[in-house]
Amino acid sequence: MDLINSFRDKDKILALSQIIKQRSKKPLNIMEICGGHTHSIMKFGLPQLVGENINFIHGPGCPVCIMPRSRIDEAIAIASIDGVIFCTLADMLRVPGSKGSLAMLRADGADIRALYSPLDTITIAKENPDKKVVFFAIGFETTTPMSAVVVKQAVELNLQNLFIHMNHVTVPAPVRAIMSDKDVKIDAFLGPSHVSVITGSKIYEELANEFKTPIAVSGFEPLDLMDSILNLVNQHENGTHKVYNEYARVVSKDGNLKAKELIDRYFQPCDFEWRGLGVIKDSGLRLRDEFSYLDAKKYFNVEVGESKESKACICGEILRGKAKPYDCKVFGKVCNPQNPIGSCMVSGEGACAAYYKYSKRG
Amino acid sequence: MKKILLAHGGGGQEMNELINGLIFRIFDNEILAQGNDSAILNLSGKIAFSTDSFVVSPTKFPGGDIGKIAVCGTINDLAMVGAKPRYISCALIIEEGLGIDELKEILNSMKSTADEAGASIVCGDTKVVSKGSCDKIFINTSGIGEIIKESRVENLKSGAKILLSGDVGRHGAVILANRNELNLDLQSDCKPLNNVVEALLNASIAPLAMRDATRGGLSAVLNEWAKACGRDIKISEESIAVSDEVMGICEILGFEPYELANEGTFVLAIDPKDEIKALEILREFDSSANTIGEILDSNKGNVIIQNSYGASRFMEPPKGELLPRIC
């Protein structure tokens, strides 16, 4: 099976477009939890295909966007220490902290490395026994198992120079926080793709029941999304609130049990401060006590003081689904991908970056 | 194994042996052999002059190496303004410790690419820097070509058809795959373009403008053109050839094939009356060549890409480093 072109089939997409438009009678606000979905929706121009009743709202599902500035400041403080090799994933390099970004610090000579795989930290630590290697672990359930494998290997190899800065978060907690906000009007969710491969679709059942809101776990391709949207339209019109697993080719009900075991073995829930959402109980993960000697925050004990977000930026409102990128006064002007003011403009999975890239002029 | 030592850049006997015993022997031609401080050239009429530096890592990849790219890059820049490439310079910055055999391979690659394009490497410079000061080898090439029929960005006008000489993203995808040890059955598109350009010009087709879609890919070229002529450019996504391998790596890492580099694919804007004939000639060199869009009357300077199901979006120019997606 062609895993790309089969899911971009013109005739099927146009047929679904017609059916969605016909069946969609009531206004429907769909929040796509995952930034990858926002990216796909904008890239494939889906708002143009689903009719005027459907409104897409970007959710808190981009690991870069939801990172509070205080954690970037901590990363910068640790990466500035002599003898530290600071390892991070992708876009985190460009997120502005209170005094610049990791990319700017790298240009000043700090040893900061952007990795493709978290496991590269093991090789780097082995090759640099005289340095302290720090892995800035970020992401939702998708990337957490890889960080758990890094911890597993560091423990098994008894590496004395590898530390983890934990910033892993989980999906259900912010969804609950958003739905508990009375000002937020969301009628349906597109459940994340890669996260659900690990968690399984079952974790959304409680949310769907609690808030009487249908959830469709969807793939990233346009046909995946159109099929999921049709399901949500049907449920919205019929008044049902079930979990629909459109992405069944890779998402099972129970998820990846081995990955979940690994996460539980090395990490445990903790409170986490989300950018724009505040502190959410048990929404993050930290190292279990027996592995806390690997915790970079404890080992380096850096104090960064108070970290303030930019006043002009409304990323917080966007992440809560209360505003669209276009509503921000600095969007596309002072704040653009080359000079991001807020983290939603940094990551390719961020709402502002996706809107800017594909339709910045509306 | 013989290696480059700092002494090879010291100006003494070792350097002399490297230049005369290896570089001159490989690049061999009458002008170079004269050994003057400057190459003395025979040119007439209007000339084009271009320079570029090459720092690609890894230095060797499926479909080419840094030497081939260094010559193709300059030859293609000359070809894009309608010039026939004639003379090329070669400045090498070599890291101490590079194997002499590896250097020899790079130089041979430069020589055979220049031969393919009908150009000669007639002057150069060699510097050796200490270990860690550069990544194996950096190459700068400059080139001079005789203008056959000038093509300039200023000629771009509404109604012009936009043609693409082949599929996109292969060079960028090959480099990404090699850096990440991904095994792909994919070769870089790296090749000299002067022959296809000369075939167009010989058939009395005068492109309004041409540009090779190197760093920044197709997206960068189209956006530069849209800004330069102050018109919108509309592109049909279906008409752009992208190999399955390139599409696959883009989907895995979260890139756009239109933003990945090419080293042997170019974009040309052409008067609509020349479209069919130009396409025929382009397809003699690459069967995936196609008309991909046109310059519109509207004047916002945007590039609009329309997909097969009728939805449109902007094709933004690439920005910053190419970083893989997180999730």
Short mmCIF file of C-alpha atoms in Angstrom, two decimals, chain A:
data_model
loop_
_atom_site.label_atom_id
_atom_site.label_comp_id
_atom_site.label_asym_id
_atom_site.label_seq_id
_atom_site.Cartn_x
_atom_site.Cartn_y
_atom_site.Cartn_z
CA MET A 1 0.00 0.00 0.00
CA ASP A 2 1.22 3.50 -0.84
CA LEU A 3 1.14 5.17 2.54
CA ILE A 4 1.27 8.68 1.15
CA ASN A 5 -0.60 8.91 -2.16
CA SER A 6 -3.40 6.54 -1.14
CA PHE A 7 -4.27 8.95 1.64
CA ARG A 8 -4.24 11.97 -0.67
CA ASP A 9 -6.65 10.56 -3.26
CA LYS A 10 -8.34 13.45 -5.01
CA ASP A 11 -11.69 11.78 -5.80
CA LYS A 12 -12.17 10.44 -2.29
CA ILE A 13 -11.28 13.77 -0.70
CA LEU A 14 -13.67 15.67 -2.96
CA ALA A 15 -16.43 13.13 -2.24
CA LEU A 16 -15.88 13.50 1.51
CA SER A 17 -15.85 17.28 1.11
CA GLN A 18 -19.30 17.12 -0.45
CA ILE A 19 -20.72 14.79 2.21
CA ILE A 20 -19.30 16.88 5.07
CA LYS A 21 -20.82 20.06 3.62
CA GLN A 22 -24.19 18.35 3.19
CA ARG A 23 -24.34 16.87 6.69
CA SER A 24 -22.90 19.81 8.59
CA LYS A 25 -25.98 21.81 9.61
CA LYS A 26 -24.94 23.22 12.99
CA PRO A 27 -21.79 25.26 13.74
CA LEU A 28 -19.05 22.93 14.91
CA ASN A 29 -15.89 24.00 16.74
CA ILE A 30 -13.26 21.29 16.40
CA MET A 31 -10.08 21.54 18.45
CA GLU A 32 -7.12 19.72 16.95
CA ILE A 33 -5.10 18.85 20.05
CA CYS A 34 -1.97 18.04 18.07
CA GLY A 35 0.16 20.68 16.32
CA GLY A 36 0.83 18.20 13.53
CA HIS A 37 -2.87 18.25 12.72
CA THR A 38 -2.90 22.06 12.62
CA HIS A 39 0.00 21.84 10.19
CA SER A 40 -1.80 19.29 7.98
CA ILE A 41 -5.12 21.19 8.05
CA MET A 42 -3.40 24.36 6.84
CA LYS A 43 -1.01 22.62 4.43
CA PHE A 44 -3.77 20.76 2.62
CA GLY A 45 -6.18 23.71 2.76
CA LEU A 46 -8.88 21.68 4.53
CA PRO A 47 -10.84 24.71 5.86
CA GLN A 48 -11.63 25.39 2.19
CA LEU A 49 -13.08 21.88 1.80
CA VAL A 50 -15.32 21.46 4.83
CA GLY A 51 -17.81 24.29 4.58
CA GLU A 52 -18.47 27.36 6.67
CA ASN A 53 -20.04 25.64 9.66
CA ILE A 54 -16.77 24.08 10.74
CA ASN A 55 -14.25 26.10 12.70
CA PHE A 56 -10.83 24.66 13.52
CA ILE A 57 -9.25 25.64 16.84
CA HIS A 58 -5.63 24.94 17.60
CA GLY A 59 -4.99 23.10 20.87
CA PRO A 60 -2.10 22.72 23.29
CA GLY A 61 -0.43 19.86 21.45
CA CYS A 62 2.88 21.27 20.33
CA PRO A 63 5.68 20.40 22.77
CA VAL A 64 7.61 23.54 21.90
CA CYS A 65 4.63 25.88 22.22
CA ILE A 66 3.57 24.78 25.66
CA MET A 67 7.03 25.16 27.22
CA PRO A 68 7.06 28.00 29.74
CA ARG A 69 9.85 30.53 29.44
CA SER A 70 11.24 29.53 32.86
CA ARG A 71 12.24 26.12 31.48
CA ILE A 72 13.98 27.69 28.48
CA ASP A 73 15.81 29.97 30.89
CA GLU A 74 16.91 26.91 32.90
CA ALA A 75 18.09 25.23 29.70
CA ILE A 76 20.11 28.32 28.79
CA ALA A 77 21.58 28.57 32.29
CA ILE A 78 22.72 24.91 32.21
CA ALA A 79 23.98 25.10 28.62
CA SER A 80 26.09 28.14 29.62
CA ILE A 81 28.09 26.16 32.20
CA ASP A 82 31.66 25.34 31.16
CA GLY A 83 32.15 21.68 30.30
CA VAL A 84 28.49 21.04 29.51
CA ILE A 85 27.35 19.53 26.22
CA PHE A 86 23.67 20.44 25.97
CA CYS A 87 21.56 18.23 23.72
CA THR A 88 18.08 19.06 22.54
CA LEU A 89 15.57 18.22 19.85
CA ALA A 90 14.91 20.39 16.85
CA ASP A 91 13.00 23.65 17.23
CA MET A 92 13.70 24.06 20.93
CA LEU A 93 16.92 25.73 19.81
CA ARG A 94 15.05 28.78 18.57
CA VAL A 95 12.54 29.33 21.37
CA PRO A 96 13.18 32.72 22.96
CA GLY A 97 14.02 32.71 26.66
CA SER A 98 14.25 35.83 28.78
CA LYS A 99 17.72 36.57 27.42
CA GLY A 100 17.96 35.01 23.98
CA SER A 101 17.68 31.47 22.70
CA LEU A 102 19.81 28.32 22.75
CA ALA A 103 20.69 29.03 19.11
CA MET A 104 22.09 32.42 20.10
CA LEU A 105 24.04 30.84 22.95
CA ARG A 106 25.44 28.26 20.51
CA ALA A 107 26.61 31.07 18.23
CA ASP A 108 28.47 32.49 21.26
CA GLY A 109 30.41 29.23 21.56
CA ALA A 110 28.37 27.02 23.91
CA ASP A 111 28.40 23.33 22.98
CA ILE A 112 24.72 22.85 22.09
CA ARG A 113 23.69 20.03 19.79
CA ALA A 114 20.41 19.46 17.95
CA LEU A 115 19.73 15.72 17.84
CA TYR A 116 17.69 13.57 15.53
CA SER A 117 17.53 10.78 18.11
CA PRO A 118 17.65 11.10 21.92
CA LEU A 119 19.83 7.97 21.95
CA ASP A 120 22.65 10.01 20.42
CA THR A 121 23.15 11.40 23.94
CA ILE A 122 24.46 7.99 25.04
CA THR A 123 27.15 8.04 22.33
CA ILE A 124 28.02 11.65 23.11
CA ALA A 125 28.33 10.87 26.83
CA LYS A 126 30.56 7.86 26.15
CA GLU A 127 32.78 9.83 23.78
CA ASN A 128 33.15 12.77 26.18
CA PRO A 129 33.85 11.33 29.63
CA ASP A 130 35.38 14.64 30.79
CA LYS A 131 32.19 16.60 29.96
CA LYS A 132 28.72 16.70 31.49
CA VAL A 133 26.13 15.79 28.86
CA VAL A 134 22.60 17.13 29.43
CA PHE A 135 19.57 15.96 27.49
CA PHE A 136 16.67 18.42 27.38
CA ALA A 137 13.85 15.86 27.26
CA ILE A 138 10.66 17.29 25.75
CA GLY A 139 7.43 16.15 24.23
CA PHE A 140 4.22 14.29 24.82
CA GLU A 141 3.72 10.53 25.09
CA THR A 142 5.21 10.18 21.61
CA THR A 143 8.77 11.04 22.58
CA THR A 144 8.68 9.96 26.23
CA PRO A 145 9.52 6.28 25.57
CA MET A 146 12.75 7.32 23.81
CA SER A 147 13.74 9.40 26.82
CA ALA A 148 12.97 6.38 29.02
CA VAL A 149 15.32 4.31 26.87
CA VAL A 150 18.03 6.96 27.37
CA VAL A 151 17.58 6.67 31.13
CA LYS A 152 17.54 2.86 30.92
CA GLN A 153 20.82 2.80 29.01
CA ALA A 154 22.44 5.45 31.21
CA VAL A 155 21.59 3.33 34.26
CA GLU A 156 22.72 0.05 32.69
CA LEU A 157 25.98 1.55 31.44
CA ASN A 158 26.46 3.36 34.74
CA LEU A 159 27.17 6.61 32.92
CA GLN A 160 28.33 9.23 35.43
CA ASN A 161 28.23 12.20 33.06
CA LEU A 162 24.73 12.07 31.54
CA PHE A 163 21.84 14.09 33.00
CA ILE A 164 18.22 14.58 31.94
CA HIS A 165 16.29 17.85 32.12
CA MET A 166 12.73 16.50 32.25
CA ASN A 167 9.98 18.41 30.42
CA HIS A 168 7.71 15.59 29.34
CA VAL A 169 3.97 16.19 29.47
CA THR A 170 0.82 14.16 28.89
CA VAL A 171 -2.21 14.84 26.71
CA PRO A 172 -5.36 14.18 28.81
CA ALA A 173 -4.58 16.70 31.57
CA PRO A 174 -4.54 19.89 29.43
CA VAL A 175 -7.63 18.73 27.52
CA ARG A 176 -9.46 18.45 30.85
CA ALA A 177 -8.13 21.87 31.89
CA ILE A 178 -9.34 23.48 28.66
CA MET A 179 -12.76 21.85 28.83
CA SER A 180 -13.17 22.98 32.44
CA ASP A 181 -12.77 26.63 31.33
CA LYS A 182 -16.30 28.00 30.91
CA ASP A 183 -15.21 30.53 28.28
CA VAL A 184 -14.02 27.82 25.95
CA LYS A 185 -16.51 26.48 23.43
CA ILE A 186 -15.33 23.26 21.87
CA ASP A 187 -17.76 20.76 20.37
CA ALA A 188 -15.39 18.02 19.24
CA PHE A 189 -11.73 16.99 19.28
CA LEU A 190 -9.33 15.57 16.78
CA GLY A 191 -7.26 13.22 18.93
CA PRO A 192 -3.52 13.19 18.30
CA SER A 193 -1.95 10.60 16.00
CA HIS A 194 1.50 9.71 17.25
CA VAL A 195 0.65 10.21 20.92
CA SER A 196 -2.20 7.72 20.54
CA VAL A 197 0.12 5.10 19.05
CA ILE A 198 1.70 4.95 22.51
CA THR A 199 -1.31 5.64 24.74
CA GLY A 200 -4.00 3.80 22.76
CA SER A 201 -7.41 5.25 21.97
CA LYS A 202 -8.92 4.11 25.27
CA ILE A 203 -7.51 7.05 27.23
CA TYR A 204 -9.95 9.42 25.50
CA GLU A 205 -13.09 7.53 26.53
CA GLU A 206 -13.25 9.10 29.96
CA LEU A 207 -12.84 12.61 28.48
CA ALA A 208 -15.48 12.02 25.81
CA ASN A 209 -17.96 10.84 28.47
CA GLU A 210 -17.08 13.47 31.06
CA PHE A 211 -17.53 16.40 28.66
CA LYS A 212 -20.03 14.76 26.31
CA THR A 213 -17.76 15.62 23.42
CA PRO A 214 -16.91 13.33 20.49
CA ILE A 215 -13.24 12.61 19.83
CA ALA A 216 -11.78 11.22 16.61
CA VAL A 217 -8.24 9.87 16.81
CA SER A 218 -6.94 10.80 13.38
CA GLY A 219 -3.96 10.28 11.10
CA PHE A 220 -2.15 13.24 9.54
CA GLU A 221 -3.03 12.71 5.89
CA PRO A 222 -5.86 14.71 4.30
CA LEU A 223 -8.03 11.63 3.79
CA ASP A 224 -7.51 10.66 7.44
CA LEU A 225 -8.55 14.10 8.54
CA MET A 226 -11.55 14.36 6.22
CA ASP A 227 -12.83 10.98 7.38
CA SER A 228 -12.35 12.00 11.03
CA ILE A 229 -14.08 15.33 10.45
CA LEU A 230 -17.03 13.55 8.83
CA ASN A 231 -17.31 11.30 11.88
CA LEU A 232 -17.27 14.32 14.20
CA VAL A 233 -19.89 16.10 12.07
CA ASN A 234 -22.13 13.02 12.19
CA GLN A 235 -21.71 12.70 15.96
CA HIS A 236 -22.33 16.41 16.48
CA GLU A 237 -25.51 16.32 14.40
CA ASN A 238 -26.71 13.11 16.11
CA GLY A 239 -25.75 14.20 19.62
CA THR A 240 -23.39 11.31 20.36
CA HIS A 241 -19.97 11.52 22.03
CA LYS A 242 -17.99 8.42 21.22
CA VAL A 243 -14.29 7.92 20.60
CA TYR A 244 -13.71 7.10 16.93
CA ASN A 245 -10.37 5.54 16.07
CA GLU A 246 -9.81 6.54 12.46
CA TYR A 247 -6.07 5.82 12.76
CA ALA A 248 -6.63 2.13 13.55
CA ARG A 249 -3.86 1.11 11.17
CA VAL A 250 -1.35 2.09 13.88
CA VAL A 251 -3.39 3.00 16.97
CA SER A 252 -4.81 0.16 19.07
CA LYS A 253 -7.20 0.50 21.97
CA ASP A 254 -4.54 -0.19 24.58
CA GLY A 255 -1.54 1.36 22.83
CA ASN A 256 2.08 0.24 22.99
CA LEU A 257 2.25 -1.67 26.27
CA LYS A 258 6.01 -2.10 26.18
CA ALA A 259 6.54 1.65 25.76
CA LYS A 260 4.08 2.39 28.55
CA GLU A 261 5.89 -0.04 30.88
CA LEU A 262 9.18 1.68 30.13
CA ILE A 263 7.70 5.09 30.93
CA ASP A 264 6.28 3.79 34.23
CA ARG A 265 9.55 2.13 35.15
CA TYR A 266 11.58 5.34 34.99
CA PHE A 267 9.13 8.25 35.30
CA GLN A 268 6.25 9.28 37.54
CA PRO A 269 3.59 12.01 37.24
CA CYS A 270 4.25 15.50 38.57
CA ASP A 271 2.65 18.93 38.32
CA PHE A 272 3.77 20.96 35.31
CA GLU A 273 3.42 24.62 34.41
CA TRP A 274 2.03 24.95 30.88
CA ARG A 275 2.55 28.07 28.84
CA GLY A 276 -0.82 29.80 28.70
CA LEU A 277 -2.56 27.23 30.87
CA GLY A 278 -0.71 27.56 34.17
CA VAL A 279 0.18 24.70 36.50
CA ILE A 280 -1.83 21.54 35.82
CA LYS A 281 -1.78 18.79 38.41
CA ASP A 282 -0.09 15.55 37.38
CA SER A 283 0.28 16.74 33.79
CA GLY A 284 4.04 16.26 33.57
CA LEU A 285 6.55 13.50 34.22
CA ARG A 286 9.63 13.47 36.40
CA LEU A 287 12.31 10.89 37.09
CA ARG A 288 11.39 8.35 39.76
CA ASP A 289 13.25 8.97 43.04
CA GLU A 290 15.67 6.07 42.53
CA PHE A 291 16.91 7.73 39.32
CA SER A 292 16.90 11.31 40.59
CA TYR A 293 20.72 11.34 40.51
CA LEU A 294 20.27 11.77 36.73
CA ASP A 295 18.12 14.90 37.17
CA ALA A 296 19.96 17.84 35.57
CA LYS A 297 17.89 20.38 37.48
CA LYS A 298 18.97 18.91 40.81
CA TYR A 299 22.58 18.29 39.79
CA PHE A 300 23.28 21.76 38.41
CA ASN A 301 20.90 23.53 40.80
CA VAL A 302 20.49 26.63 38.59
CA GLU A 303 18.31 29.52 39.73
CA VAL A 304 16.84 31.62 36.94
CA GLY A 305 14.57 34.00 38.84
CA GLU A 306 11.23 35.11 37.46
CA SER A 307 10.70 34.54 33.75
CA LYS A 308 8.17 36.82 32.12
CA GLU A 309 6.37 36.17 28.85
CA SER A 310 6.10 38.94 26.27
CA LYS A 311 3.06 41.15 26.93
CA ALA A 312 2.27 41.57 23.25
CA CYS A 313 2.04 37.86 22.56
CA ILE A 314 -1.27 36.00 22.98
CA CYS A 315 0.11 32.47 22.62
CA GLY A 316 -1.63 31.58 25.88
CA GLU A 317 -5.04 32.53 24.50
CA ILE A 318 -4.30 30.63 21.29
CA LEU A 319 -3.27 27.51 23.20
CA ARG A 320 -6.52 27.65 25.20
CA GLY A 321 -8.51 27.86 21.98
CA LYS A 322 -9.77 31.35 22.76
CA ALA A 323 -8.02 33.15 19.95
CA LYS A 324 -6.67 32.50 16.47
CA PRO A 325 -3.18 33.48 15.37
CA TYR A 326 -4.67 36.27 13.23
CA ASP A 327 -6.12 37.81 16.41
CA CYS A 328 -2.63 38.56 17.72
CA LYS A 329 -1.45 42.12 17.09
CA VAL A 330 2.16 41.08 16.50
CA PHE A 331 1.34 38.06 14.29
CA GLY A 332 3.16 38.20 10.97
CA LYS A 333 4.60 41.61 11.79
CA VAL A 334 7.10 41.82 14.66
CA CYS A 335 6.51 38.12 15.33
CA ASN A 336 7.49 35.92 12.41
CA PRO A 337 9.47 32.68 12.03
CA GLN A 338 12.77 34.57 11.82
CA ASN A 339 12.00 36.62 14.90
CA PRO A 340 9.54 34.64 17.00
CA ILE A 341 8.16 36.52 19.98
CA GLY A 342 6.13 33.59 21.23
CA SER A 343 6.84 29.88 20.97
CA CYS A 344 3.73 29.22 18.81
CA MET A 345 5.65 30.92 15.99
CA VAL A 346 8.79 28.84 16.53
CA SER A 347 7.93 25.24 15.96
CA GLY A 348 6.72 23.91 12.62
CA GLU A 349 3.95 22.34 14.68
CA GLY A 350 2.95 25.61 16.33
CA ALA A 351 -0.34 27.25 15.35
CA CYS A 352 1.16 30.63 14.47
CA ALA A 353 3.94 29.06 12.40
CA ALA A 354 1.44 26.92 10.47
CA TYR A 355 -0.92 29.85 9.86
CA TYR A 356 1.98 32.10 8.86
CA LYS A 357 3.49 29.54 6.53
CA TYR A 358 0.36 28.62 4.64
CA SER A 359 -2.01 31.55 4.89
CA LYS A 360 -0.43 34.43 6.73
CA ARG A 361 -2.47 37.00 4.86
CA GLY A 362 -5.75 35.27 5.64
#
